[in-house]
Coordinates of C-alpha atoms (C1' of nucleotides) in Angstrom, one line a residue:
Chain A
M1 CA 9.1 36.8 -7.5
T2 CA 11.9 34.9 -5.8
P3 CA 14.6 32.7 -7.4
Q4 CA 12.5 29.7 -6.1
D5 CA 9.5 30.7 -8.3
I6 CA 11.7 30.7 -11.2
S7 CA 14.0 27.7 -11.0
P8 CA 12.4 24.4 -12.4
A9 CA 11.3 21.9 -9.9
P10 CA 14.0 19.0 -9.3
D11 CA 13.1 15.8 -10.8
A12 CA 13.8 12.6 -9.1
A13 CA 17.3 12.2 -10.3
A14 CA 18.4 15.6 -9.2
L15 CA 16.8 15.8 -5.7
D16 CA 19.0 16.7 -2.9
L17 CA 18.4 14.2 0.2
S18 CA 22.1 14.6 1.5
P19 CA 21.1 15.4 5.1
L20 CA 18.6 12.5 5.2
D21 CA 21.3 10.3 3.7
E22 CA 23.5 10.9 6.5
L23 CA 21.1 9.6 9.0
V24 CA 21.7 6.0 9.9
G25 CA 17.9 5.6 11.0
F26 CA 16.8 6.9 7.6
N27 CA 19.1 4.4 5.6
I28 CA 18.0 1.6 7.8
H29 CA 14.5 2.2 7.2
I30 CA 14.8 2.6 3.4
L31 CA 16.7 -0.6 3.2
D32 CA 14.3 -2.5 5.2
L33 CA 11.6 -1.4 2.9
L34 CA 13.7 -2.5 -0.1
M35 CA 14.5 -5.8 1.4
Y36 CA 11.1 -6.7 2.3
Q37 CA 9.9 -5.7 -1.3
R38 CA 12.5 -8.3 -2.6
F39 CA 11.6 -10.9 0.0
Y40 CA 7.8 -10.7 -0.9
A41 CA 8.6 -10.8 -4.8
S42 CA 10.7 -14.0 -4.2
F43 CA 8.9 -16.1 -1.5
D44 CA 5.4 -17.2 -0.7
F45 CA 6.2 -17.1 3.1
T46 CA 7.1 -14.1 5.3
P47 CA 10.2 -13.2 6.9
G48 CA 8.4 -13.5 10.4
T49 CA 7.3 -17.2 9.3
F50 CA 11.0 -18.1 8.5
S51 CA 12.5 -16.4 11.5
A52 CA 10.0 -18.1 13.9
L53 CA 10.5 -21.6 12.2
L54 CA 14.3 -21.2 12.3
A55 CA 14.4 -19.8 15.9
I56 CA 12.2 -23.0 17.0
K57 CA 14.3 -25.3 15.1
L58 CA 17.5 -24.1 16.7
N59 CA 16.0 -24.0 20.2
P60 CA 13.6 -26.8 20.5
G61 CA 11.3 -26.3 23.5
I62 CA 11.6 -22.3 23.3
R63 CA 9.0 -20.6 25.1
H64 CA 6.2 -18.7 23.4
G65 CA 7.3 -15.5 25.1
A66 CA 11.0 -16.0 24.6
L67 CA 10.3 -16.3 21.0
A68 CA 8.2 -13.2 20.8
D69 CA 11.0 -11.3 22.5
A70 CA 13.7 -12.6 20.2
L71 CA 11.8 -11.6 17.1
M72 CA 10.3 -8.3 18.5
I73 CA 6.7 -9.6 18.1
Q74 CA 4.4 -8.9 20.7
R75 CA 2.8 -11.9 22.4
P76 CA -0.7 -11.6 20.8
N77 CA 0.7 -11.4 17.6
M78 CA 2.9 -14.3 18.1
T79 CA 0.0 -16.3 19.2
K80 CA -1.6 -15.7 15.7
L81 CA 1.5 -16.5 13.7
I82 CA 2.0 -19.7 15.8
N83 CA -1.7 -20.7 15.2
R84 CA -0.9 -20.5 11.4
L85 CA 2.1 -22.5 11.5
E86 CA 0.4 -25.0 13.9
R87 CA -2.7 -25.5 11.7
A88 CA -0.1 -25.7 8.6
G89 CA 1.4 -28.6 10.6
Y90 CA 4.8 -27.2 11.0
V91 CA 4.8 -26.3 14.7
R92 CA 3.8 -28.2 17.6
R93 CA 2.6 -26.8 20.9
R94 CA 3.3 -28.6 24.5
A95 CA 2.8 -27.4 27.9
A96 CA 6.0 -27.0 29.9
K97 CA 6.4 -29.8 32.6
D98 CA 7.8 -27.1 35.2
D99 CA 5.2 -24.5 34.6
Q100 CA 1.8 -25.4 33.2
R101 CA 1.3 -21.8 32.0
S102 CA 4.2 -21.8 29.7
V103 CA 4.0 -23.3 26.1
M104 CA 6.9 -25.0 24.7
L105 CA 7.2 -25.1 20.9
R106 CA 9.0 -27.4 18.6
L107 CA 8.8 -28.2 14.8
S108 CA 7.3 -31.3 13.3
D109 CA 9.1 -33.4 10.8
K110 CA 7.4 -31.4 8.2
G111 CA 8.2 -28.2 9.6
A112 CA 11.9 -29.1 10.0
Q113 CA 11.9 -30.1 6.4
A114 CA 10.3 -26.9 5.3
V115 CA 12.6 -24.7 7.2
E116 CA 15.7 -26.4 5.6
E117 CA 14.2 -25.6 2.1
M118 CA 13.7 -22.2 3.1
R119 CA 17.2 -21.8 4.4
A120 CA 18.8 -22.7 1.3
A121 CA 16.5 -20.4 -0.7
I122 CA 17.1 -17.5 1.6
A123 CA 20.9 -18.1 1.7
A124 CA 20.8 -17.6 -2.2
H125 CA 18.4 -14.8 -1.6
E126 CA 20.9 -12.9 0.8
D127 CA 23.8 -13.3 -1.7
R128 CA 21.9 -11.7 -4.5
L129 CA 20.6 -8.8 -2.0
T130 CA 24.3 -8.1 -0.8
A131 CA 26.0 -8.6 -4.1
S132 CA 27.1 -4.8 -4.0
L133 CA 29.3 -5.7 -1.1
T134 CA 32.5 -7.7 -1.0
P135 CA 32.7 -10.6 1.4
R136 CA 34.5 -8.6 3.9
E137 CA 32.1 -5.4 3.8
R138 CA 29.2 -8.0 4.3
K139 CA 31.1 -9.0 7.4
T140 CA 31.8 -5.6 8.5
L141 CA 28.0 -4.5 7.9
R142 CA 26.7 -7.2 10.0
L143 CA 29.2 -6.6 12.7
L144 CA 28.2 -2.9 12.8
L145 CA 24.5 -3.7 12.8
R146 CA 24.9 -6.3 15.8
K147 CA 26.9 -3.7 17.7
M148 CA 24.1 -1.2 17.6
I149 CA 21.3 -3.9 18.2
V150 CA 23.1 -5.2 21.4
R151 CA 23.3 -1.6 22.6
L152 CA 19.8 -0.7 21.9
R153 CA 18.1 -3.9 23.1
Chain B
M1 CA 11.9 -40.0 25.7
T2 CA 14.4 -38.1 23.5
P3 CA 17.1 -35.7 24.8
Q4 CA 14.8 -32.8 23.8
D5 CA 12.2 -34.0 26.2
I6 CA 14.7 -33.7 29.1
S7 CA 16.7 -30.6 28.4
P8 CA 15.3 -27.7 30.0
A9 CA 13.9 -25.1 27.4
P10 CA 16.4 -22.3 26.7
D11 CA 15.8 -19.0 28.4
A12 CA 16.1 -15.8 26.7
A13 CA 19.8 -15.4 27.6
A14 CA 20.8 -18.6 26.1
L15 CA 18.9 -18.5 23.0
D16 CA 20.8 -19.6 19.7
L17 CA 19.8 -17.2 16.9
S18 CA 23.3 -17.4 15.3
P19 CA 22.0 -18.1 11.7
L20 CA 19.5 -15.4 11.7
D21 CA 22.1 -13.0 13.2
E22 CA 24.2 -13.7 10.2
L23 CA 21.5 -12.4 7.9
V24 CA 21.6 -8.9 6.9
G25 CA 18.1 -8.7 6.4
F26 CA 17.3 -9.8 9.7
N27 CA 19.5 -7.4 11.4
I28 CA 18.3 -4.5 9.4
H29 CA 14.7 -5.4 10.4
I30 CA 15.4 -5.6 14.1
L31 CA 17.5 -2.5 14.0
D32 CA 14.7 -0.7 12.3
L33 CA 12.2 -1.7 14.8
L34 CA 14.4 -0.7 17.8
M35 CA 15.2 2.7 16.2
Y36 CA 11.6 3.3 15.6
Q37 CA 10.7 2.6 19.3
R38 CA 13.2 5.1 20.4
F39 CA 12.2 7.6 17.9
Y40 CA 8.5 7.4 19.2
A41 CA 9.7 7.4 22.8
S42 CA 11.5 10.8 22.0
F43 CA 9.6 12.8 19.5
D44 CA 5.8 14.0 19.1
F45 CA 6.2 13.7 15.5
T46 CA 6.9 10.7 13.2
P47 CA 9.8 9.9 11.0
G48 CA 7.8 10.4 8.0
T49 CA 6.6 13.7 9.0
F50 CA 10.2 14.6 9.7
S51 CA 11.7 13.3 6.5
A52 CA 9.0 14.8 4.2
L53 CA 9.4 18.2 5.6
L54 CA 13.2 18.1 5.3
A55 CA 12.9 16.9 1.8
I56 CA 10.4 19.7 0.7
K57 CA 12.8 22.3 2.4
L58 CA 15.8 20.9 0.6
N59 CA 13.9 20.6 -2.6
P60 CA 11.4 23.5 -2.8
G61 CA 9.0 23.0 -5.5
I62 CA 9.3 19.1 -5.5
R63 CA 6.4 17.4 -7.2
H64 CA 4.2 15.1 -5.0
G65 CA 5.0 12.0 -6.9
A66 CA 8.8 12.4 -6.7
L67 CA 8.5 13.0 -2.8
A68 CA 6.7 9.9 -2.6
D69 CA 9.2 8.1 -4.7
A70 CA 12.2 9.5 -2.7
L71 CA 10.7 8.4 0.6
M72 CA 9.3 5.1 -0.7
I73 CA 5.7 6.2 0.5
Q74 CA 3.0 5.2 -2.0
R75 CA 1.2 8.3 -3.6
P76 CA -2.3 7.9 -1.8
N77 CA -0.4 7.6 1.4
M78 CA 1.6 10.6 0.7
T79 CA -1.6 12.8 0.0
K80 CA -2.8 11.9 3.5
L81 CA 0.6 12.9 5.0
I82 CA 0.5 16.3 3.0
N83 CA -3.0 16.9 3.8
R84 CA -2.0 16.8 7.6
L85 CA 1.0 18.9 7.1
E86 CA -0.9 21.3 4.9
R87 CA -3.7 21.6 7.8
A88 CA -0.9 22.2 10.3
G89 CA 0.2 25.2 8.3
Y90 CA 3.8 23.7 7.4
V91 CA 3.3 22.9 3.8
R92 CA 2.0 24.8 0.7
R93 CA 0.6 23.2 -2.5
R94 CA 0.7 24.9 -5.8
A95 CA -0.1 23.6 -9.3
A96 CA 3.0 23.3 -11.6
K97 CA 3.1 26.0 -14.2
D98 CA 4.4 23.5 -17.0
D99 CA 1.9 20.7 -16.0
Q100 CA -1.2 21.4 -14.3
R101 CA -1.6 17.9 -13.1
S102 CA 1.4 18.1 -10.9
V103 CA 1.4 19.5 -7.5
M104 CA 4.4 21.6 -6.2
L105 CA 5.3 21.6 -2.6
R106 CA 7.1 24.0 -0.4
L107 CA 7.4 24.8 3.2
S108 CA 5.6 27.7 4.9
D109 CA 7.8 29.9 7.2
K110 CA 6.4 28.0 10.1
G111 CA 7.1 24.9 8.4
A112 CA 10.7 26.0 7.8
Q113 CA 11.2 26.9 11.4
A114 CA 9.6 23.5 12.6
V115 CA 11.8 21.6 10.4
E116 CA 15.0 23.4 11.7
E117 CA 14.2 22.6 15.4
M118 CA 13.5 19.0 14.5
R119 CA 16.8 18.8 12.7
A120 CA 18.7 19.8 15.9
A121 CA 16.7 17.4 18.1
I122 CA 17.2 14.6 15.4
A123 CA 20.9 15.3 15.3
A124 CA 21.1 14.7 19.1
H125 CA 19.0 11.5 18.8
E126 CA 21.1 10.3 16.2
D127 CA 24.4 10.8 18.1
R128 CA 22.8 8.9 21.1
L129 CA 21.5 6.0 19.0
T130 CA 24.8 5.4 17.5
A131 CA 26.9 5.9 20.7
S132 CA 28.0 2.4 20.5
L133 CA 30.1 3.1 17.3
T134 CA 33.2 5.3 16.8
P135 CA 32.8 8.2 14.3
R136 CA 34.7 6.1 11.6
E137 CA 32.3 3.0 12.0
R138 CA 29.3 5.4 11.8
K139 CA 30.7 6.6 8.4
T140 CA 31.5 3.0 7.4
L141 CA 28.0 2.0 8.4
R142 CA 26.4 4.7 6.3
L143 CA 28.6 4.0 3.3
L144 CA 27.7 0.3 3.2
L145 CA 24.1 1.0 3.7
R146 CA 24.1 3.7 0.9
K147 CA 26.0 1.1 -1.4
M148 CA 23.3 -1.6 -0.7
I149 CA 20.3 0.8 -1.3
V150 CA 21.8 2.4 -4.5
R151 CA 22.0 -1.2 -5.9
L152 CA 18.5 -2.2 -4.9
R153 CA 16.8 1.0 -5.7
Chain C
dT1 C1' -4.3 6.7 -24.4
dA2 C1' -1.0 7.7 -20.4
dT3 C1' 0.0 10.2 -16.1
dT4 C1' -0.6 13.2 -11.7
dG5 C1' -2.8 13.4 -7.8
dT6 C1' -6.9 12.3 -5.3
dT7 C1' -10.7 9.4 -3.2
dA8 C1' -12.5 5.4 -1.3
dT9 C1' -11.6 1.2 0.5
dA10 C1' -9.5 -3.1 2.1
dC11 C1' -5.9 -5.5 4.1
dT12 C1' -2.0 -6.4 7.0
dC13 C1' 0.5 -5.5 10.9
dT14 C1' 0.7 -3.9 15.4
dA15 C1' -0.8 -2.2 19.9
dT16 C1' -4.0 -2.4 24.1
dA17 C1' -6.9 -4.3 27.3
dA18 C1' -9.3 -8.0 29.4
dC19 C1' -9.6 -12.8 30.3
dT20 C1' -8.1 -17.9 32.0
dA21 C1' -5.1 -20.8 34.0
dT22 C1' -1.6 -21.5 36.6
dA23 C1' 2.3 -20.0 40.0
Chain D
dT1 C1' -0.8 -11.0 43.6
dA2 C1' 2.0 -12.0 39.5
dT3 C1' 3.0 -14.1 35.2
dA4 C1' 2.1 -17.0 30.5
dG5 C1' -0.5 -17.3 26.9
dT6 C1' -4.9 -16.2 24.8
dT7 C1' -8.9 -13.5 23.1
dA8 C1' -11.1 -9.6 21.3
dT9 C1' -10.7 -5.4 19.4
dA10 C1' -9.0 -1.2 17.8
dG11 C1' -5.6 1.7 15.7
dA12 C1' -1.7 2.9 12.4
dG13 C1' 0.3 1.9 8.3
dT14 C1' 0.1 0.2 3.8
dA15 C1' -1.8 -1.4 -0.6
dT16 C1' -5.3 -1.5 -4.4
dA17 C1' -8.6 0.1 -7.6
dA18 C1' -11.3 3.8 -9.4
dC19 C1' -11.8 8.6 -10.6
dA20 C1' -11.1 13.3 -12.3
dA21 C1' -8.2 16.5 -14.6
dT22 C1' -4.5 17.3 -17.7
dA23 C1' -1.0 15.8 -21.0

DNA sequence: TATTGTTATACTCTATAACTATA
DNA sequence: TATAGTTATAGAGTATAACAATA
């Protein structure tokens, strides 16, 4: 009989995950899951819907493919997302004048209004989620995340 | 004809995503996707496999449910993961003496050896992924991520 | 009656290949 | 021949409900 057979199994509070906690990748993943849970609990639209609408608003005429690349969504999946947004009356498709293969995206008035309402709600939500950080820490976090993203893109 | 109809559609390099880039949640999600891509390109095991094996190694006798909670994997999905690891000869299940419903998990010798090999490879991988940060920045990033996680858990 | 783990199943998200129409 | 977007489909990951065994 080894000491392992005697010592009681650790409960959730006493778990040792320290080597995992030191991995940036593990923490990024856990935090992504936590933030998604909060998002879905707070809104009746998805993060993808919001970011697509906002990106189209900021970049009217953006090409379908450029939007997919920016949000890291594959083109076939972006097609389905845009289909939903078009059926909901938020987004309009138009063929590009200079390249008939390309699809240019823009918001309808209804879409523009919807995204502004979302933005206000998202800003308040973001404040709640980052409440454990000071404004300076929030800025530092965004900066470090951006630095890694730019390098890995 | 509005100015939007005239101005060329922005290309990928000229996209304005600044309001999204200021959201911690958006950056966390993009970085999680990027790090997953790199992980899958570098290893023939999944992040979930590695973190489960390491957590069991660090906490021999950990309960099935406690492991699921720690890694934020639902119990039915954890069952499938442990099934695979048990079939591969890495993990052993044993009923807890004090509660016959509970399943205690521990690594086989083969599992313990496998996870040590993974750890070395993962450490080198983590170094490459965070190469854009100084050691001090890496520490700051982990600290800020942990701070948010502890609050949101 | 509640909890642990499992089973069965459905659902979402994502990935791959093939197709069209343009270039 | 290559590219943009679409379609169809398959696969992985995840979520939900119900069940058996135990508390």
